[in-house]
Amino acid sequence: MKYIREEMAKDLRAVRGTHDILDGEIRRFDRVIDATRRVCALYGFEPLATPILEFTDVFKRTLGDASDIVNKEMYTFEDRGGDSVTLRPEFTAGVARAFITNGLAQRVPVKVYSHGPLFRYERPQKGRYRQFHQINAEILGAAEPAADVEAVTLGAHLLDALGLTGKTKLEINSLGNAESRERYRAALVAYFGKYKNDLSEDSRVRLEKNPLRILDSKDEGDRKIIVGAPSLEDHYTEDAARFFAAVRDGLEASGVAFAVNARIVRGLDYYCHTAFEFTTDLLGAQNAVLGGGRYDGLIEQMGGPKTPAVGFAAGIERLALLLEDAAAPTRPVALVPIGPAAERKAVSLARALREDGFPVDLGFGGNVGKRMKRAAKCGAFAAVIFGDRELESGSYSLKRLDTGAESPVAADALTEELRT
Ligand code: AMP
């Protein structure tokens, strides 16, 4: 900030909850995305990029009017044509919209993955931002528990590829089918109704709109009441219980370690059957790293064909925070030309070296002293120094910056010498 005039400082701040992603973090991001591409390809998932901007209805219709996202967190505005549009707060609704608009129902099961920015007007804190990034994977058009097993296994494989298996744990639950949830909902309304006056204000609203969400409450008073709440498990239909058993069995067969936790509910209305979450103890309050579940009714609810589906999303910032330091980028070669002829030569030499795969720093200007300082600053491992004399004799002076050793090298032996 010290370079910025006081009165400009406010205007130049990034919007609260957004941040610039610089070198070290970007490299971690790239590792997450590279691993995603690699692992998703192993499972036959195709890349899909949907727009960041969708008509507001895409989210309103799918996330439900009662969800926190729709009520409090969306970046919604009217565009110049008078349409209400929203910066996507999650991937699934946009992917489902794309599935319908592009007629992908012909090709089920469709397996796709995406990554990119999302926007939620949440209270920012460590690991929680208003613009953040996710990787997202969905299997559309598969009703079998084997698809749930594949989605969870893909998530586990991805974390493993990033070296995060030891830093995360997997918990799963089943929300049952619509009938189980209806039974459970009634049981919850009856139970929490008895404590209505003791519940937090948010939970009293949830009691009317979506009592399952009360189980998610972080309010201490609510938590005491929640301990005695009826369990969903006792309200599964036979089908729902069979489905959950098949998912657990499949995960055991695929060697993915998990624990069942009845508190994993996933807030959104469109989830059913499997809900799962990988969490970590290393990020404080924002402990969720990767979460997902099954959403059989969503695409039909949006006006598409009946399409059972399952998927997950993971926060790239949180994954990046958990990664070990990335390997340093390859160190460049610095060119230090002396005089106009050498300056000119430096341009073609830089190009030739880059074509040979060496990162090159050209320094752009200044005397030898200034250029050598620049070479050290950009982390170059060697400087190629040359003026008229070297050009005439067809050689360069090569200085190893770690040892300070300097020796002449013939122009045509330079690349080979740099490789040693
Ligand atoms: P969700 O879409 O809410 O199920 O979140 C999926 C994953 O996205 C979470 O497990 C987090 O890793 C990440 N995530 C969700 N909200 C945020 C946020 N506001 N800032 C950063 N990461 C987030």
Tab-separated table of C-alpha atoms and ligand atoms in Angstrom:
chain	number	residue	atom	x	y	z
A	1	MET	CA	0.000	0.000	0.000
A	2	LYS	CA	2.868	2.410	0.606
A	3	TYR	CA	3.153	3.031	-3.139
A	4	ILE	CA	-0.448	4.116	-3.418
A	5	ARG	CA	-1.667	7.582	-2.593
A	6	GLU	CA	-3.920	7.624	0.464
A	7	GLU	CA	-7.060	8.841	-1.360
A	8	MET	CA	-6.745	6.130	-4.021
A	9	ALA	CA	-6.218	3.303	-1.551
A	10	LYS	CA	-9.880	2.569	-0.875
A	11	ASP	CA	-10.897	2.409	-4.527
A	12	LEU	CA	-8.019	0.074	-5.278
A	13	ARG	CA	-8.878	-2.517	-2.629
A	14	ALA	CA	-10.175	-5.857	-3.851
A	15	VAL	CA	-13.873	-6.324	-3.086
A	16	ARG	CA	-14.355	-7.870	0.398
A	17	GLY	CA	-14.207	-11.638	0.266
A	18	THR	CA	-12.329	-11.691	-3.056
A	19	HIS	CA	-8.586	-12.003	-3.394
A	20	ASP	CA	-5.834	-11.871	-5.964
A	21	ILE	CA	-4.178	-15.211	-6.480
A	22	LEU	CA	-0.439	-14.787	-6.837
A	23	ASP	CA	2.430	-17.047	-7.868
A	24	GLY	CA	2.673	-19.548	-4.969
A	25	GLU	CA	-1.097	-19.995	-4.609
A	26	ILE	CA	-1.619	-20.152	-8.362
A	27	ARG	CA	0.885	-22.985	-8.572
A	28	ARG	CA	-1.061	-24.844	-5.906
A	29	PHE	CA	-4.303	-24.153	-7.793
A	30	ASP	CA	-2.711	-25.520	-10.947
A	31	ARG	CA	-1.660	-28.674	-9.133
A	32	VAL	CA	-5.229	-29.201	-7.965
A	33	ILE	CA	-6.592	-28.674	-11.477
A	34	ASP	CA	-3.892	-30.826	-13.118
A	35	ALA	CA	-4.616	-33.659	-10.681
A	36	THR	CA	-8.343	-33.230	-11.356
A	37	ARG	CA	-7.828	-33.533	-15.121
A	38	ARG	CA	-5.610	-36.570	-14.730
A	39	VAL	CA	-7.762	-38.459	-12.224
A	40	CYS	CA	-11.068	-37.556	-13.915
A	41	ALA	CA	-9.702	-38.919	-17.206
A	42	LEU	CA	-8.951	-42.222	-15.457
A	43	TYR	CA	-12.637	-42.461	-14.566
A	44	GLY	CA	-13.875	-41.437	-18.009
A	45	PHE	CA	-15.143	-37.977	-16.968
A	46	GLU	CA	-15.257	-35.355	-19.748
A	47	PRO	CA	-14.487	-31.684	-19.132
A	48	LEU	CA	-17.451	-29.273	-19.223
A	49	ALA	CA	-17.376	-25.482	-18.897
A	50	THR	CA	-20.692	-23.761	-18.215
A	51	PRO	CA	-21.125	-19.962	-18.052
A	52	ILE	CA	-20.403	-18.146	-14.799
A	53	LEU	CA	-23.606	-16.190	-15.382
A	54	GLU	CA	-27.009	-17.921	-15.507
A	55	PHE	CA	-30.586	-16.712	-15.375
A	56	THR	CA	-31.501	-16.382	-11.717
A	57	ASP	CA	-34.295	-18.914	-12.132
A	58	VAL	CA	-31.757	-21.687	-12.793
A	59	PHE	CA	-30.683	-21.421	-9.167
A	60	LYS	CA	-33.986	-20.336	-7.649
A	61	ARG	CA	-35.851	-23.258	-9.095
A	62	THR	CA	-33.254	-25.841	-8.111
A	63	LEU	CA	-31.814	-24.680	-4.814
A	64	GLY	CA	-35.254	-23.902	-3.435
A	65	ASP	CA	-36.556	-20.666	-1.969
A	66	ALA	CA	-35.769	-21.884	1.530
A	67	SER	CA	-32.043	-22.368	0.992
A	68	ASP	CA	-29.539	-19.958	2.551
A	69	ILE	CA	-27.851	-19.638	-0.822
A	70	VAL	CA	-30.941	-18.286	-2.558
A	71	ASN	CA	-32.097	-16.165	0.375
A	72	LYS	CA	-28.890	-14.555	1.506
A	73	GLU	CA	-25.910	-15.386	-0.629
A	74	MET	CA	-26.540	-14.911	-4.330
A	75	TYR	CA	-24.992	-12.147	-6.402
A	76	THR	CA	-28.096	-11.342	-8.412
A	77	PHE	CA	-28.642	-8.325	-10.616
A	78	GLU	CA	-30.649	-7.134	-13.551
A	79	ASP	CA	-28.638	-6.945	-16.763
A	80	ARG	CA	-29.016	-4.143	-19.293
A	81	GLY	CA	-31.712	-6.091	-21.096
A	82	GLY	CA	-33.794	-6.308	-17.916
A	83	ASP	CA	-33.154	-10.024	-17.253
A	84	SER	CA	-32.391	-11.175	-13.740
A	85	VAL	CA	-29.048	-12.978	-13.821
A	86	THR	CA	-26.904	-14.505	-11.067
A	87	LEU	CA	-23.203	-15.246	-10.702
A	88	ARG	CA	-23.209	-18.976	-10.128
A	89	PRO	CA	-23.132	-19.881	-6.410
A	90	GLU	CA	-22.595	-23.597	-7.164
A	91	PHE	CA	-22.018	-25.829	-10.167
A	92	THR	CA	-24.732	-28.465	-10.107
A	93	ALA	CA	-27.654	-26.284	-11.232
A	94	GLY	CA	-25.695	-24.916	-14.218
A	95	VAL	CA	-24.473	-28.385	-15.183
A	96	ALA	CA	-28.051	-29.699	-14.984
A	97	ARG	CA	-29.229	-26.766	-17.120
A	98	ALA	CA	-26.494	-27.521	-19.680
A	99	PHE	CA	-27.470	-31.198	-19.636
A	100	ILE	CA	-31.032	-30.258	-20.579
A	101	THR	CA	-30.258	-27.503	-23.118
A	102	ASN	CA	-27.683	-29.602	-24.969
A	103	GLY	CA	-29.866	-32.699	-25.125
A	104	LEU	CA	-27.298	-34.794	-23.289
A	105	ALA	CA	-30.041	-37.127	-22.069
A	106	GLN	CA	-29.410	-39.126	-25.262
A	107	ARG	CA	-25.974	-40.061	-23.986
A	108	VAL	CA	-26.514	-41.126	-20.385
A	109	PRO	CA	-24.723	-41.907	-18.224
A	110	VAL	CA	-22.927	-38.601	-18.752
A	111	LYS	CA	-19.852	-38.051	-16.593
A	112	VAL	CA	-18.507	-34.503	-16.516
A	113	TYR	CA	-16.143	-32.378	-14.456
A	114	SER	CA	-15.674	-28.615	-14.272
A	115	HIS	CA	-13.675	-26.050	-12.365
A	116	GLY	CA	-13.883	-22.312	-11.930
A	117	PRO	CA	-15.046	-19.444	-9.754
A	118	LEU	CA	-18.238	-19.323	-7.681
A	119	PHE	CA	-19.796	-16.437	-5.788
A	120	ARG	CA	-21.550	-16.453	-2.431
A	121	TYR	CA	-22.224	-13.477	-0.225
A	122	GLU	CA	-21.013	-15.179	2.946
A	123	ARG	CA	-19.111	-13.742	5.915
A	124	PRO	CA	-15.463	-13.990	4.860
A	125	GLN	CA	-12.948	-15.740	7.112
A	126	LYS	CA	-9.960	-18.029	6.651
A	127	GLY	CA	-10.872	-20.570	3.973
A	128	ARG	CA	-14.219	-18.873	3.260
A	129	TYR	CA	-14.507	-16.277	0.525
A	130	ARG	CA	-17.177	-14.520	-1.515
A	131	GLN	CA	-15.433	-15.446	-4.740
A	132	PHE	CA	-13.930	-18.900	-4.412
A	133	HIS	CA	-13.140	-21.765	-6.752
A	134	GLN	CA	-14.307	-25.330	-6.961
A	135	ILE	CA	-13.716	-28.466	-8.875
A	136	ASN	CA	-16.951	-30.276	-9.523
A	137	ALA	CA	-17.811	-33.711	-10.882
A	138	GLU	CA	-21.210	-35.130	-11.792
A	139	ILE	CA	-22.570	-38.459	-13.055
A	140	LEU	CA	-25.927	-37.805	-14.744
A	141	GLY	CA	-28.368	-40.523	-15.696
A	142	ALA	CA	-27.268	-43.316	-13.350
A	143	ALA	CA	-29.642	-44.542	-10.660
A	144	GLU	CA	-27.437	-47.363	-9.382
A	145	PRO	CA	-25.578	-47.242	-6.065
A	146	ALA	CA	-22.470	-48.149	-8.095
A	147	ALA	CA	-22.505	-44.566	-9.429
A	148	ASP	CA	-22.434	-43.192	-5.876
A	149	VAL	CA	-19.534	-45.512	-5.136
A	150	GLU	CA	-17.692	-44.247	-8.219
A	151	ALA	CA	-18.292	-40.584	-7.305
A	152	VAL	CA	-16.968	-41.074	-3.762
A	153	THR	CA	-14.052	-43.170	-4.997
A	154	LEU	CA	-13.147	-40.479	-7.535
A	155	GLY	CA	-13.147	-37.894	-4.722
A	156	ALA	CA	-10.925	-40.124	-2.582
A	157	HIS	CA	-8.597	-40.807	-5.516
A	158	LEU	CA	-8.290	-37.099	-6.218
A	159	LEU	CA	-7.379	-36.311	-2.605
A	160	ASP	CA	-4.900	-39.173	-2.704
A	161	ALA	CA	-3.304	-37.809	-5.895
A	162	LEU	CA	-2.804	-34.528	-4.029
A	163	GLY	CA	-1.213	-36.309	-1.060
A	164	LEU	CA	-4.161	-35.438	1.200
A	165	THR	CA	-5.454	-38.864	2.237
A	166	GLY	CA	-3.770	-38.602	5.653
A	167	LYS	CA	-5.103	-35.085	6.204
A	168	THR	CA	-8.765	-35.786	5.503
A	169	LYS	CA	-11.481	-38.153	6.634
A	170	LEU	CA	-14.594	-39.314	4.836
A	171	GLU	CA	-18.033	-39.450	6.397
A	172	ILE	CA	-21.125	-40.657	4.606
A	173	ASN	CA	-24.813	-40.782	5.298
A	174	SER	CA	-28.006	-41.565	3.472
A	175	LEU	CA	-30.908	-39.134	3.294
A	176	GLY	CA	-33.141	-41.938	2.053
A	177	ASN	CA	-35.617	-41.508	-0.769
A	178	ALA	CA	-38.475	-39.020	-0.949
A	179	GLU	CA	-40.754	-41.245	1.117
A	180	SER	CA	-38.140	-41.735	3.854
A	181	ARG	CA	-37.554	-38.010	3.987
A	182	GLU	CA	-41.234	-37.224	4.215
A	183	ARG	CA	-41.587	-39.613	7.146
A	184	TYR	CA	-38.479	-38.151	8.765
A	185	ARG	CA	-39.571	-34.603	8.151
A	186	ALA	CA	-42.821	-35.263	9.969
A	187	ALA	CA	-40.927	-36.835	12.877
A	188	LEU	CA	-38.591	-33.819	13.086
A	189	VAL	CA	-41.429	-31.302	12.975
A	190	ALA	CA	-43.119	-33.178	15.825
A	191	TYR	CA	-39.893	-33.314	17.860
A	192	PHE	CA	-38.568	-29.777	17.306
A	193	GLY	CA	-42.096	-28.404	17.611
A	194	LYS	CA	-41.931	-29.341	21.304
A	195	TYR	CA	-38.872	-27.079	21.711
A	196	LYS	CA	-39.993	-24.291	19.434
A	197	ASN	CA	-39.442	-21.505	21.980
A	198	ASP	CA	-35.926	-22.711	22.839
A	199	LEU	CA	-34.670	-22.923	19.252
A	200	SER	CA	-32.573	-20.164	17.669
A	201	GLU	CA	-34.405	-17.719	15.438
A	202	ASP	CA	-32.871	-19.265	12.286
A	203	SER	CA	-33.956	-22.723	13.351
A	204	ARG	CA	-37.510	-21.578	14.074
A	205	VAL	CA	-37.688	-20.446	10.439
A	206	ARG	CA	-36.163	-23.734	9.321
A	207	LEU	CA	-38.808	-25.600	11.301
A	208	GLU	CA	-41.416	-24.136	8.965
A	209	LYS	CA	-39.436	-24.383	5.743
A	210	ASN	CA	-36.858	-27.163	5.963
A	211	PRO	CA	-36.599	-28.837	9.378
A	212	LEU	CA	-33.733	-31.058	8.206
A	213	ARG	CA	-31.536	-27.978	8.110
A	214	ILE	CA	-31.904	-27.591	11.882
A	215	LEU	CA	-29.599	-30.594	12.229
A	216	ASP	CA	-26.865	-28.459	10.581
A	217	SER	CA	-27.228	-25.655	13.125
A	218	LYS	CA	-24.057	-24.475	14.867
A	219	ASP	CA	-26.049	-22.652	17.568
A	220	GLU	CA	-25.150	-24.064	20.991
A	221	GLY	CA	-28.703	-24.045	22.323
A	222	ASP	CA	-29.897	-25.818	19.151
A	223	ARG	CA	-27.141	-28.406	19.454
A	224	LYS	CA	-28.400	-29.472	22.899
A	225	ILE	CA	-31.877	-30.052	21.485
A	226	ILE	CA	-30.537	-31.786	18.379
A	227	VAL	CA	-28.826	-34.478	20.492
A	228	GLY	CA	-32.212	-36.011	21.301
A	229	ALA	CA	-33.711	-35.643	17.787
A	230	PRO	CA	-35.092	-38.724	16.022
A	231	SER	CA	-32.663	-40.351	13.619
A	232	LEU	CA	-33.280	-40.602	9.898
A	233	GLU	CA	-32.059	-44.164	9.862
A	234	ASP	CA	-35.170	-45.220	11.788
A	235	HIS	CA	-37.335	-43.768	9.009
A	236	TYR	CA	-35.734	-45.343	5.914
A	237	THR	CA	-38.005	-47.330	3.635
A	238	GLU	CA	-36.778	-50.799	2.720
A	239	ASP	CA	-35.519	-49.554	-0.652
A	240	ALA	CA	-33.614	-46.689	0.905
A	241	ALA	CA	-31.963	-48.990	3.450
A	242	ARG	CA	-30.981	-51.415	0.665
A	243	PHE	CA	-29.500	-48.594	-1.430
A	244	PHE	CA	-27.393	-47.324	1.474
A	245	ALA	CA	-26.155	-50.839	2.272
A	246	ALA	CA	-25.080	-51.260	-1.367
A	247	VAL	CA	-23.136	-47.975	-1.294
A	248	ARG	CA	-21.359	-48.923	1.935
A	249	ASP	CA	-20.572	-52.338	0.566
A	250	GLY	CA	-19.221	-50.860	-2.694
A	251	LEU	CA	-16.978	-48.444	-0.808
A	252	GLU	CA	-15.601	-51.273	1.290
A	253	ALA	CA	-14.939	-53.247	-1.896
A	254	SER	CA	-13.137	-50.279	-3.457
A	255	GLY	CA	-10.964	-49.859	-0.355
A	256	VAL	CA	-12.133	-46.336	0.544
A	257	ALA	CA	-12.144	-45.809	4.325
A	258	PHE	CA	-15.247	-44.084	5.691
A	259	ALA	CA	-17.397	-43.614	8.774
A	260	VAL	CA	-21.168	-43.255	8.809
A	261	ASN	CA	-22.273	-39.959	10.357
A	262	ALA	CA	-25.983	-39.221	10.565
A	263	ARG	CA	-25.233	-35.479	10.832
A	264	ILE	CA	-24.088	-35.246	7.194
A	265	VAL	CA	-27.317	-33.938	5.692
A	266	ARG	CA	-26.429	-31.541	2.812
A	267	GLY	CA	-28.609	-28.463	3.113
A	268	LEU	CA	-30.180	-28.351	-0.316
A	269	ASP	CA	-33.631	-29.667	-1.021
A	270	TYR	CA	-32.715	-31.704	-4.061
A	271	TYR	CA	-30.495	-34.281	-2.372
A	272	CYS	CA	-31.540	-37.873	-1.658
A	273	HIS	CA	-29.832	-41.125	-0.695
A	274	THR	CA	-26.063	-40.704	-0.447
A	275	ALA	CA	-24.526	-37.606	1.155
A	276	PHE	CA	-20.808	-37.518	1.812
A	277	GLU	CA	-18.141	-35.175	3.003
A	278	PHE	CA	-14.363	-35.219	3.289
A	279	THR	CA	-13.259	-32.966	6.161
A	280	THR	CA	-9.945	-31.941	7.669
A	281	ASP	CA	-8.789	-30.891	11.150
A	282	LEU	CA	-6.207	-28.524	9.695
A	283	LEU	CA	-8.313	-25.576	8.541
A	284	GLY	CA	-10.129	-24.488	11.701
A	285	ALA	CA	-13.856	-23.823	11.403
A	286	GLN	CA	-13.935	-24.246	7.609
A	287	ASN	CA	-13.273	-27.965	7.800
A	288	ALA	CA	-15.245	-29.159	4.736
A	289	VAL	CA	-12.963	-29.942	1.822
A	290	LEU	CA	-15.009	-32.013	-0.602
A	291	GLY	CA	-18.677	-32.849	-0.401
A	292	GLY	CA	-21.441	-34.216	-2.519
A	293	GLY	CA	-24.346	-36.523	-2.879
A	294	ARG	CA	-27.177	-37.877	-4.962
A	295	TYR	CA	-29.855	-35.632	-6.466
A	296	ASP	CA	-32.343	-37.760	-8.364
A	297	GLY	CA	-35.137	-35.194	-8.666
A	298	LEU	CA	-33.239	-32.107	-9.784
A	299	ILE	CA	-33.244	-32.365	-13.553
A	300	GLU	CA	-36.895	-33.314	-13.708
A	301	GLN	CA	-37.664	-30.439	-11.347
A	302	MET	CA	-35.937	-28.113	-13.837
A	303	GLY	CA	-38.157	-29.353	-16.659
A	304	GLY	CA	-35.826	-32.001	-18.094
A	305	PRO	CA	-36.299	-35.753	-18.417
A	306	LYS	CA	-36.180	-37.922	-15.299
A	307	THR	CA	-32.434	-38.199	-14.688
A	308	PRO	CA	-31.032	-39.590	-11.453
A	309	ALA	CA	-27.595	-38.140	-10.712
A	310	VAL	CA	-24.785	-37.968	-8.191
A	311	GLY	CA	-21.796	-35.656	-7.850
A	312	PHE	CA	-19.481	-33.633	-5.643
A	313	ALA	CA	-17.619	-30.361	-5.346
A	314	ALA	CA	-14.366	-29.454	-3.632
A	315	GLY	CA	-13.028	-26.022	-2.730
A	316	ILE	CA	-9.790	-25.289	-4.568
A	317	GLU	CA	-8.628	-22.662	-2.025
A	318	ARG	CA	-9.039	-25.168	0.807
A	319	LEU	CA	-7.280	-27.946	-1.088
A	320	ALA	CA	-4.489	-25.487	-1.950
A	321	LEU	CA	-4.129	-24.524	1.733
A	322	LEU	CA	-3.591	-28.195	2.575
A	323	LEU	CA	-0.968	-28.877	-0.097
A	324	GLU	CA	2.695	-29.160	0.781
A	325	ASP	CA	4.851	-26.465	-0.814
A	326	ALA	CA	4.966	-26.914	-4.546
A	327	ALA	CA	8.269	-27.587	-6.246
A	328	ALA	CA	9.884	-24.260	-7.143
A	329	PRO	CA	9.419	-23.265	-10.779
A	330	THR	CA	12.325	-24.022	-13.139
A	331	ARG	CA	15.050	-21.409	-12.743
A	332	PRO	CA	15.741	-19.244	-15.784
A	333	VAL	CA	18.896	-18.376	-17.679
A	334	ALA	CA	19.613	-14.609	-17.635
A	335	LEU	CA	21.025	-12.924	-20.711
A	336	VAL	CA	23.375	-10.009	-20.057
A	337	PRO	CA	24.224	-8.298	-23.380
A	338	ILE	CA	26.712	-5.414	-23.417
A	339	GLY	CA	26.254	-2.847	-26.213
A	340	PRO	CA	23.745	-2.473	-29.063
A	341	ALA	CA	24.944	-5.398	-31.232
A	342	ALA	CA	24.734	-7.749	-28.258
A	343	GLU	CA	21.296	-6.369	-27.293
A	344	ARG	CA	20.116	-7.313	-30.762
A	345	LYS	CA	21.711	-10.749	-30.578
A	346	ALA	CA	20.084	-11.323	-27.176
A	347	VAL	CA	16.636	-11.347	-28.765
A	348	SER	CA	17.422	-14.213	-31.148
A	349	LEU	CA	19.462	-16.085	-28.530
A	350	ALA	CA	16.546	-15.855	-26.083
A	351	ARG	CA	14.232	-17.275	-28.694
A	352	ALA	CA	16.597	-20.141	-29.545
A	353	LEU	CA	17.090	-21.041	-25.876
A	354	ARG	CA	13.355	-20.903	-25.206
A	355	GLU	CA	12.746	-23.186	-28.161
A	356	ASP	CA	15.202	-25.563	-26.525
A	357	GLY	CA	13.055	-25.447	-23.385
A	358	PHE	CA	15.066	-23.052	-21.183
A	359	PRO	CA	13.132	-20.281	-19.425
A	360	VAL	CA	15.019	-17.062	-20.263
A	361	ASP	CA	15.060	-13.692	-18.514
A	362	LEU	CA	16.076	-10.811	-20.759
A	363	GLY	CA	16.371	-8.058	-18.144
A	364	PHE	CA	15.355	-5.476	-20.798
A	365	GLY	CA	17.979	-2.784	-20.100
A	366	GLY	CA	20.691	-1.246	-17.942
A	367	ASN	CA	24.409	-1.784	-17.520
A	368	VAL	CA	26.071	-5.066	-16.592
A	369	GLY	CA	25.797	-4.368	-12.840
A	370	LYS	CA	22.066	-3.701	-13.027
A	371	ARG	CA	21.428	-6.716	-15.224
A	372	MET	CA	23.418	-9.022	-12.944
A	373	LYS	CA	21.324	-7.812	-9.981
A	374	ARG	CA	18.179	-8.534	-11.959
A	375	ALA	CA	19.540	-12.008	-12.815
A	376	ALA	CA	20.044	-12.777	-9.124
A	377	LYS	CA	16.610	-11.395	-8.234
A	378	CYS	CA	14.737	-13.555	-10.725
A	379	GLY	CA	16.497	-16.660	-9.406
A	380	ALA	CA	18.513	-17.382	-12.569
A	381	PHE	CA	20.918	-20.301	-12.255
A	382	ALA	CA	23.292	-18.869	-14.883
A	383	ALA	CA	24.004	-15.619	-16.709
A	384	VAL	CA	25.189	-15.526	-20.314
A	385	ILE	CA	27.297	-12.366	-20.611
A	386	PHE	CA	28.423	-11.104	-23.999
A	387	GLY	CA	29.569	-7.916	-25.798
A	388	ASP	CA	31.261	-7.111	-29.121
A	389	ARG	CA	34.359	-9.149	-28.235
A	390	GLU	CA	32.358	-12.328	-27.563
A	391	LEU	CA	30.252	-11.818	-30.688
A	392	GLU	CA	33.395	-11.569	-32.793
A	393	SER	CA	34.955	-14.696	-31.309
A	394	GLY	CA	31.697	-16.659	-31.461
A	395	SER	CA	31.607	-17.324	-27.732
A	396	TYR	CA	29.847	-16.264	-24.514
A	397	SER	CA	30.947	-15.820	-20.974
A	398	LEU	CA	28.877	-18.170	-18.818
A	399	LYS	CA	28.565	-17.361	-15.123
A	400	ARG	CA	27.088	-19.914	-12.713
A	401	LEU	CA	25.233	-17.788	-10.214
A	402	ASP	CA	25.280	-20.284	-7.332
A	403	THR	CA	29.097	-20.667	-7.318
A	404	GLY	CA	30.178	-17.460	-9.061
A	405	ALA	CA	32.361	-19.544	-11.453
A	406	GLU	CA	32.722	-17.867	-14.841
A	407	SER	CA	34.207	-19.366	-18.003
A	408	PRO	CA	34.046	-18.860	-21.784
A	409	VAL	CA	31.858	-21.200	-23.786
A	410	ALA	CA	31.630	-21.557	-27.581
A	411	ALA	CA	28.297	-20.331	-28.997
A	412	ASP	CA	27.353	-23.723	-30.421
A	413	ALA	CA	28.155	-25.481	-27.118
A	414	LEU	CA	25.999	-23.173	-24.978
A	415	THR	CA	22.841	-25.296	-24.810
A	416	GLU	CA	24.795	-28.410	-23.945
A	417	GLU	CA	26.760	-26.556	-21.288
A	418	LEU	CA	23.531	-25.181	-19.756
A	419	ARG	CA	22.134	-28.716	-19.519
A	420	THR	CA	25.019	-29.882	-17.300
B	1	AMP	P1	-20.769	-26.800	-1.198
B	1	AMP	O1	-20.939	-26.369	-2.626
B	1	AMP	O2	-21.288	-25.790	-0.216
B	1	AMP	O3	-21.176	-28.206	-0.937
B	1	AMP	O4	-19.209	-26.779	-0.941
B	1	AMP	C1	-18.317	-27.688	-1.516
B	1	AMP	C2	-16.916	-27.298	-1.133
B	1	AMP	O5	-16.627	-25.974	-1.591
B	1	AMP	C3	-16.695	-27.216	0.371
B	1	AMP	O6	-16.339	-28.475	0.849
B	1	AMP	C4	-15.559	-26.235	0.470
B	1	AMP	O7	-14.322	-26.890	0.244
B	1	AMP	C5	-15.805	-25.287	-0.667
B	1	AMP	N1	-16.471	-24.033	-0.280
B	1	AMP	C6	-17.799	-23.829	-0.066
B	1	AMP	N2	-18.051	-22.540	0.237
B	1	AMP	C7	-16.858	-21.897	0.207
B	1	AMP	C8	-16.445	-20.527	0.410
B	1	AMP	N3	-17.311	-19.562	0.697
B	1	AMP	N4	-15.112	-20.243	0.288
B	1	AMP	C9	-14.221	-21.207	-0.020
B	1	AMP	N5	-14.555	-22.499	-0.234
B	1	AMP	C10	-15.845	-22.847	-0.128
